[in-house]
Coordinates of C-alpha atoms in Angstrom, one line a residue:
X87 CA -10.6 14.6 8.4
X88 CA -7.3 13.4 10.2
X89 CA -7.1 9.6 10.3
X90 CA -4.6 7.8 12.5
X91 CA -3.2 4.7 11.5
X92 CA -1.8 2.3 14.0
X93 CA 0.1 -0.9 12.8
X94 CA 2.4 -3.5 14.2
X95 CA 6.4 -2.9 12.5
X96 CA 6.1 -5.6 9.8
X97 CA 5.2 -5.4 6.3
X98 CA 2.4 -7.7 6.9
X99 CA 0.9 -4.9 8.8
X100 CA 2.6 -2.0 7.6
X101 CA 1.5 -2.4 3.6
X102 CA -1.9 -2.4 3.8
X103 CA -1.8 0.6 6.2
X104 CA 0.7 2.0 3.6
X105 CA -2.3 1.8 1.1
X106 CA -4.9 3.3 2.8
X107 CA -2.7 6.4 3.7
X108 CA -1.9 6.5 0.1
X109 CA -6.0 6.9 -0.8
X110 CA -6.5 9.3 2.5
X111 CA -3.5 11.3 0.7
X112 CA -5.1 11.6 -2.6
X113 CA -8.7 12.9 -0.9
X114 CA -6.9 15.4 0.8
X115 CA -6.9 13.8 4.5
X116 CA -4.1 14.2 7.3
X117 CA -2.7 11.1 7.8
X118 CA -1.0 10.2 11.3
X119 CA 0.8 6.8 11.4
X120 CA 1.5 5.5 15.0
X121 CA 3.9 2.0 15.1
X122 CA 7.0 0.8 16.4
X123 CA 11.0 1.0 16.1
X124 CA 10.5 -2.5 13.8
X125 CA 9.2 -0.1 11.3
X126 CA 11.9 1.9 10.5
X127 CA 13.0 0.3 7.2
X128 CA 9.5 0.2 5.8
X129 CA 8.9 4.6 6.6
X130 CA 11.0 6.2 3.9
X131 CA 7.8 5.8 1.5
X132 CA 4.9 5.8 3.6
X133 CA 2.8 8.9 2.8
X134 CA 1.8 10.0 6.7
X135 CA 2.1 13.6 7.7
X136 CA 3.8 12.4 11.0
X137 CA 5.1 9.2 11.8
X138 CA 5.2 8.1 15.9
X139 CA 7.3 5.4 17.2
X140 CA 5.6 3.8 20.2
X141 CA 7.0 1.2 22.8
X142 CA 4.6 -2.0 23.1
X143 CA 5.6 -5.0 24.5
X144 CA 4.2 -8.7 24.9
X145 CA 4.2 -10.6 27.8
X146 CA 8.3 -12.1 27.4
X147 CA 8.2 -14.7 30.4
X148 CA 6.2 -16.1 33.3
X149 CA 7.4 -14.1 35.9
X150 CA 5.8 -10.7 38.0
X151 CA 8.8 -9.1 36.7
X152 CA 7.8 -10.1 33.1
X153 CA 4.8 -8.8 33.4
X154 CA 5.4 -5.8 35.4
X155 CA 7.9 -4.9 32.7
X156 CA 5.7 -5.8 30.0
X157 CA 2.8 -3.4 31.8
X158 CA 5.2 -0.4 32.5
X159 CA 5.9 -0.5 29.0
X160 CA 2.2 -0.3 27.4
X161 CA 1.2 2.2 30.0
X162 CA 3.9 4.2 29.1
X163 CA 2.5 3.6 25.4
X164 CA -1.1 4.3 26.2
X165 CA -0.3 7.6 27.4
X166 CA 1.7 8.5 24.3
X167 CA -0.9 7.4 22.0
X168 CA -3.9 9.2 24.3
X169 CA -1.5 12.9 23.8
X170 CA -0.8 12.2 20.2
X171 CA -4.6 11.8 19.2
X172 CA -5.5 14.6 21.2
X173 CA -3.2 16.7 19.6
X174 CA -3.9 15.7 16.3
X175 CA -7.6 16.0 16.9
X176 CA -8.2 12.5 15.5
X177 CA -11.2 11.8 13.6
X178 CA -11.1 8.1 13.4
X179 CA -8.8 6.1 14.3
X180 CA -7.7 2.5 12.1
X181 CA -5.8 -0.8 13.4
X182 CA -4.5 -3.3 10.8
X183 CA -3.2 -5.7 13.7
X184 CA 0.0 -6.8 16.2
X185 CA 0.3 -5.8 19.5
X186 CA 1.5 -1.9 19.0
X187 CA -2.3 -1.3 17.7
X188 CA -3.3 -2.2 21.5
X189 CA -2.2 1.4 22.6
X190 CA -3.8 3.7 19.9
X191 CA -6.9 1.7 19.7
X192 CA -7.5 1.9 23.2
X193 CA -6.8 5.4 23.2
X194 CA -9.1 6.3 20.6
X195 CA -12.0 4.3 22.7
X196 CA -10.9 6.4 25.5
X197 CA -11.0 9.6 24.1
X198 CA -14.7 9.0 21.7
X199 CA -12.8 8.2 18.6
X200 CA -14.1 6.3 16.4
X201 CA -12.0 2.8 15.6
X202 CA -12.2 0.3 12.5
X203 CA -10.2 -2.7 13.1
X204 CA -8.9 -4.0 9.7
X205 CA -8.5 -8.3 10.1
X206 CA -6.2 -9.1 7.0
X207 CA -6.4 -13.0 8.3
X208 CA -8.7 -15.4 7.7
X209 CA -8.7 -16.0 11.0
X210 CA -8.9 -13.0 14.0
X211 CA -5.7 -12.2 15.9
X212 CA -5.7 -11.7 19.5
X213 CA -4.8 -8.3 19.3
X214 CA -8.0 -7.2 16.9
X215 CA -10.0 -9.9 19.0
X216 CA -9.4 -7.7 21.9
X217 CA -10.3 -4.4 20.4
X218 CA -13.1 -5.5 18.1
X219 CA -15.5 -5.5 20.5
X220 CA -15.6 -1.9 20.5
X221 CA -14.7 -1.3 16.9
X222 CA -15.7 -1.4 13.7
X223 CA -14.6 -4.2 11.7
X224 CA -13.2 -4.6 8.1
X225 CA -12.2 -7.7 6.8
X226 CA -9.6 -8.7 4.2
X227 CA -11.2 -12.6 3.4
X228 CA -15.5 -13.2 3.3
X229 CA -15.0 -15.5 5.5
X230 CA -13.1 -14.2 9.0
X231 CA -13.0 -17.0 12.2
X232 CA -13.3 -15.2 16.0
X233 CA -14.6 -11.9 15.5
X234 CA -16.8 -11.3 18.5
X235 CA -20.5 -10.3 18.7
X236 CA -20.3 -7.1 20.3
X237 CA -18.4 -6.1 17.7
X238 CA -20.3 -2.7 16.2
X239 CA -20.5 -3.3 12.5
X240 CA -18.2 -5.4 9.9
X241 CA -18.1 -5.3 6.2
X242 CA -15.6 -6.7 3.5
X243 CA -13.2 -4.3 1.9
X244 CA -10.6 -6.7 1.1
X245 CA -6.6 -6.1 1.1
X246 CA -5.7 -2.9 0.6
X247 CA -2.2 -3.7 -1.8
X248 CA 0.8 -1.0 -2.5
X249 CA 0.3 1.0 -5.3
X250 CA 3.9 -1.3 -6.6
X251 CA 1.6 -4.1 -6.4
X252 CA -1.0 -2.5 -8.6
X253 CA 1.7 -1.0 -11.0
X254 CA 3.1 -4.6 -11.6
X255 CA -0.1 -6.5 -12.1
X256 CA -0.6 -7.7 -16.1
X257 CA -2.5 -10.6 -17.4
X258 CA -1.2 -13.9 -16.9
X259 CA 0.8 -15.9 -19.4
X260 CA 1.3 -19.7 -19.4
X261 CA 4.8 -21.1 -19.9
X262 CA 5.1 -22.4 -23.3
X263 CA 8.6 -23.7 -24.2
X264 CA 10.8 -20.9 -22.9
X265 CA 12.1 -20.4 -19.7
X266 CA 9.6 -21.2 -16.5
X267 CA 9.8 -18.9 -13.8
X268 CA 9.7 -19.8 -10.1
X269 CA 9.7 -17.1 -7.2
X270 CA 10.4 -18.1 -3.9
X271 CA 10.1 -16.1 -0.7
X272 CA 8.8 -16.2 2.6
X273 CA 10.3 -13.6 4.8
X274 CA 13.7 -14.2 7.3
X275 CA 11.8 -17.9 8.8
X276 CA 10.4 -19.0 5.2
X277 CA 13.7 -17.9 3.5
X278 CA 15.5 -20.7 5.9
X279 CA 12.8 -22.9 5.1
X280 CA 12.6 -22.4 1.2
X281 CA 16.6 -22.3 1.7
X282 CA 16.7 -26.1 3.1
X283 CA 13.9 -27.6 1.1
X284 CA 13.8 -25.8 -2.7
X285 CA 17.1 -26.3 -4.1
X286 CA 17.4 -30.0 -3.1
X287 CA 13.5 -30.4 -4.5
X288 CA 14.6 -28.9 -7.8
X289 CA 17.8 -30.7 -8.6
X290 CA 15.4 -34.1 -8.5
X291 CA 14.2 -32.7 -11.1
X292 CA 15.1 -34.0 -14.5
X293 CA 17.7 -31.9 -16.6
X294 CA 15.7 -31.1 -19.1
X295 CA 13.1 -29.4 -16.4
X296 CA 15.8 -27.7 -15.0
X297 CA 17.6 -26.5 -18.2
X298 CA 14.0 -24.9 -18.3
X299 CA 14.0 -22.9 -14.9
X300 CA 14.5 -19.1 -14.0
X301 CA 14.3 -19.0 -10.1
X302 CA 14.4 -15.9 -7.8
X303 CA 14.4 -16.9 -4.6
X304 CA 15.1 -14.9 -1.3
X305 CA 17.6 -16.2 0.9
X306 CA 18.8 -14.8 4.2
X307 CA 22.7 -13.7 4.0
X308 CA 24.1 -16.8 6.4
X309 CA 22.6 -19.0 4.1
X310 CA 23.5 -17.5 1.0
X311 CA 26.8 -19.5 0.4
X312 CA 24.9 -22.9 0.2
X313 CA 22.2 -21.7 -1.5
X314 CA 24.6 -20.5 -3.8
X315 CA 26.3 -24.0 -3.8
X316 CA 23.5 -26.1 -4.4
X317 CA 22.2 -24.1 -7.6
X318 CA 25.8 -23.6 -9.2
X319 CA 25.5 -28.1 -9.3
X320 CA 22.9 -27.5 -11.8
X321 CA 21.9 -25.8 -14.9
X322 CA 19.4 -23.9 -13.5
X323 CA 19.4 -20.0 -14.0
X324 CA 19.3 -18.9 -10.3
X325 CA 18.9 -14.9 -8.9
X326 CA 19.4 -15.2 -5.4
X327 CA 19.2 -12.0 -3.4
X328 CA 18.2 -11.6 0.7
X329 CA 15.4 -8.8 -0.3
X330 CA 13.6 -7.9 -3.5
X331 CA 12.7 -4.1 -3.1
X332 CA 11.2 -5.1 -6.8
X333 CA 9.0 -8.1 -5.3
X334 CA 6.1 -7.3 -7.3
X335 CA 7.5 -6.9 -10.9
X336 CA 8.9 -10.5 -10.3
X337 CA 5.8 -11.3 -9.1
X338 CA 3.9 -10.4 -11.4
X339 CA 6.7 -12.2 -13.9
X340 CA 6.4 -15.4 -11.9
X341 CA 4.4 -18.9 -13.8
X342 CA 4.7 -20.0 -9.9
X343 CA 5.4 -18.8 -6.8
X344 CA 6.5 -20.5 -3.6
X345 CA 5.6 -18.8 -0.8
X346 CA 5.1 -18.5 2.8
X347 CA 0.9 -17.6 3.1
X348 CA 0.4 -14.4 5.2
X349 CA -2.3 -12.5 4.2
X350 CA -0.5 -9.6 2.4
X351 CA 1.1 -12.4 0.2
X352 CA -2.3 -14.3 -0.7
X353 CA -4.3 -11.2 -1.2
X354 CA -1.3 -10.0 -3.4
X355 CA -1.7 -13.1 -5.2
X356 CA -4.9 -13.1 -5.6
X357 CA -4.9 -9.5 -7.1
X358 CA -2.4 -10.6 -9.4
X359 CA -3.8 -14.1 -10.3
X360 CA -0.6 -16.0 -9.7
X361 CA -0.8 -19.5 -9.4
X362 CA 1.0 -20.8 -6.0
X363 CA 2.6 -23.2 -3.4
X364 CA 1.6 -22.2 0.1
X365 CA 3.5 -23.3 3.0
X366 CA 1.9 -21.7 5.8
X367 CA 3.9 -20.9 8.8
X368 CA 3.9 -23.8 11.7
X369 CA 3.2 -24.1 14.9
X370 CA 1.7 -20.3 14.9
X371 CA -0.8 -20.1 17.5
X372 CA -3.9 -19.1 15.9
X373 CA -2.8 -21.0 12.3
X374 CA -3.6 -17.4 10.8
X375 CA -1.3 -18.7 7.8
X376 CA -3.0 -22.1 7.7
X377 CA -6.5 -20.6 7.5
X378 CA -5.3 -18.2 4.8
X379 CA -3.7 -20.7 2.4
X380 CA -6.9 -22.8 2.7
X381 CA -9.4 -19.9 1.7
X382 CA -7.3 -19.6 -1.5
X383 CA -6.7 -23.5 -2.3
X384 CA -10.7 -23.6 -1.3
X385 CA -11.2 -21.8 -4.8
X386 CA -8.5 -23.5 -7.0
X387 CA -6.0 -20.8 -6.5
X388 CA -3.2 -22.5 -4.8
X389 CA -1.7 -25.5 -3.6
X390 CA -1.4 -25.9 0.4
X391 CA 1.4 -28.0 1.2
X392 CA 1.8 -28.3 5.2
X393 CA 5.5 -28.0 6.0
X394 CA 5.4 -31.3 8.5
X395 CA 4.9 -33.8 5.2
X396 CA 6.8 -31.5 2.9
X397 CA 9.7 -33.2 1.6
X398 CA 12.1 -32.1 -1.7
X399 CA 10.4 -35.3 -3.0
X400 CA 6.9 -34.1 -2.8
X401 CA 8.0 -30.5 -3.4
X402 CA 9.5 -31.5 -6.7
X403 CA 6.9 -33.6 -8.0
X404 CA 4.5 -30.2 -7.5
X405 CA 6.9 -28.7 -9.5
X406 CA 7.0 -31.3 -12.1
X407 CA 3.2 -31.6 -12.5
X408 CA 2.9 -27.8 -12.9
X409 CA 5.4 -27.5 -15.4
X410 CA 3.7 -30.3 -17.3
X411 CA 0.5 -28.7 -16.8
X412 CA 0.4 -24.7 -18.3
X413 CA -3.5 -24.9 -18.3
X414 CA -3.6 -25.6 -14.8
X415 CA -1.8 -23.2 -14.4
X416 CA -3.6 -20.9 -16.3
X417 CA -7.0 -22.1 -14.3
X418 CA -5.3 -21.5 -11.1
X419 CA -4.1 -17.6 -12.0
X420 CA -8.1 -17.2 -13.2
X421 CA -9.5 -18.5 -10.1
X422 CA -7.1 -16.6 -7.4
X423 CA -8.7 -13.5 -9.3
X424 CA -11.8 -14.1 -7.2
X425 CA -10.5 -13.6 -3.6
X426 CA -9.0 -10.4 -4.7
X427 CA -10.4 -7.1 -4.4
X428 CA -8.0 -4.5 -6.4
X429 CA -10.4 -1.2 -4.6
X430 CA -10.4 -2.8 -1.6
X431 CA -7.8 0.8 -0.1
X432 CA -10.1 2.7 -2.1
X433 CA -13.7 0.4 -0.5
X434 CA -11.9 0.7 3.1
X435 CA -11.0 4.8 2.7
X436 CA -14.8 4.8 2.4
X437 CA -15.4 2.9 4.9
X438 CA -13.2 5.4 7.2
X439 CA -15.2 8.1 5.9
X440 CA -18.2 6.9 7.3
X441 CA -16.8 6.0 10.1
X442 CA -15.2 8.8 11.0
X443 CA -18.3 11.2 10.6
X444 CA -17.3 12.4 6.5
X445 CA -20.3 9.9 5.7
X446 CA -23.2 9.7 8.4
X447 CA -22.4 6.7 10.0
X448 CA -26.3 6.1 9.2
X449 CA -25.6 5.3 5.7
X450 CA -23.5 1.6 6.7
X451 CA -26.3 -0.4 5.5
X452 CA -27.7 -3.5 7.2
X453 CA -25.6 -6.1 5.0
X454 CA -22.7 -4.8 6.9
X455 CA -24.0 -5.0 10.5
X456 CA -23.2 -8.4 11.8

């Protein structure tokens, strides 16, 4: 079977792709991936057979030219993606989201391919909105917003997380009187965020809560300096560093982490069972990060705190509480364990299978049909 991936150039759409291709690897498939130059950091380790960079472009202005711009450059795309799936006699074809899925997807409906949309969100994106209607749908959360009718069939797989992730997870441990781990991260908006708001939260804290603390917290390099600053006025052990290529060993060393709450981060979370802060992303336009921290405060997981009332006050009396709390924190590790689903690359290469003709596409049973 040759499988072709298609993903937007961030990591939020580029790991759980990573996974899959990882499982399609191991069971002997040719895997295809088709993104965009924003990618290029993340494609040293992602096991595809051939990698294809893509223009796609969104609509940058209110003008014709705008638009006329913005068209050239997905029809350009379009006929890329149509040549490369004829060429690499695509079986099925699988979106995990952003706008450079538009091109491949379409294709593949074009050409008789096959198509699973993959929603990591709680909530659809107008990108997968778009193409779900002629697709098959997977979802990361049981309970997605916006997918449409026509959509053909959709089934829960869950998250498919990096093999790192997997490697990292271990049981989690409550703080006793030793140090108490905090990581902090959020990607290049959440690390300017996290930058203005954690350090001035924590040194409210009292000394003897911060004599306690072991934070690693990503900060972007401008703000590194401050950052810095602030920490060096405390006696608080700080590792500051603008990106962990280790993320999920710290994660999975973590008693809390402060996070912005895209999906790859909660279902990461979840898999782990680490207790959390959320601060979802504002003003996004379909509150995908809003809907996802909810679905994992919903079962006692995390702690949603909306970054319009979120002060260094509030923030550090979170932190306090916590600290004060280790079976809460405990309780809160257990019950993130229910949103995750550690086969889910494994459940969704299955569902590819089927998809893609491996499997009769008879055997999807009726639970999964919408």
């Amino acid at each position: 079977m040759n499988v072709v991936l298609s993903a937007g150039g961030t990591g939020g759409h580029l790991f759980p792709a990573e996974a899959l291709a990882a499982v399609l690897h191991a069971r002997r498939y040719k895997v295809h991936l088709i993104t965009d130059g924003r990618a290029k950091p993340f494609l040293d380790t992602f096991p595809a057979d051939s990698v294809h960079l893509v223009g796609a472009a969104t609509l940058a202005g209110r003008n014709a030219l705008a638009a006329a711009k913005m068209a050239a450059t997905n029809g350009v795309g379009l006929v890329r993606a149509l040549a490369i799936l004829k060429r690499k006699k695509a079986d099925v074809a699988v979106g995990f989201g952003g706008y450079p899925t538009l091109a491949p997807l379409t294709a593949a409906r074009l050409l008789g391919v096959p198509s699973i949309v993959h929603e990591a969100n709680a909530v659809m994106g107008r990108a997968n909105h778009f193409l779900a209607g002629h697709a098959h749908v997977a979802t990361s959360f049981p309970d997605v917003r916006g997918i449409p009718e026509k959509a053909l069939t959709v089934t829960r797989v869950g998250m498919p997380v990096r093999e790192a992730v997997m490697a990292a997870a271990k049981p989690f441990v409550g703080p006793a009187d030793g140090p108490f781990r905090i990581l902090v991260f959020g990607g290049s908006q959440g690390a300017r965020a996290f930058a203005d708001m954690v350090p001035p939260a924590l040194k409210l804290l009292p000394e003897e809560l911060q004599r306690r603390l072991a934070v690693t917290q990503q900060v972007r390099p401008e703000d590194m300096d401050r950052v810095r600053g602030a920490y060096e006025e405390t006696p608080i052990d700080a590792t500051l560093a603008p990106f962990f290529r280790d993320l999920p060993m710290h994660m999975a060393d973590a008693h809390l982490v402060i996070a912005r709450s895209g999906a790859s981060t909660v279902m990461e979370l979840a898999v782990m069972g680490r207790p959390s802060l959320l601060v979802p992303l504002p003003g996004a336009i379909d509150q995908d990060q809003a809907f996802n921290a909810s679905a994992l405060e919903a079962i006692g997981g995390a702690k949603r705190l909306d970054q319009a009332e979120l002060t260094p006050q509030v923030l550090a009396d979170e932190i306090a509480s916590l600290m004060g709390a280790p079976d809460e924190l405990t309780a809160m590790a257990d019950a993130a364990k229910g949103l995750g689903r550690p086969r889910a690359a494994e459940e969704l290469a299955d569902f590819a299978e089927r998809v893609g003709g491996a499997i009769a596409i008879t055997d999807i049973s009726a639970e999964e049909r919408p």
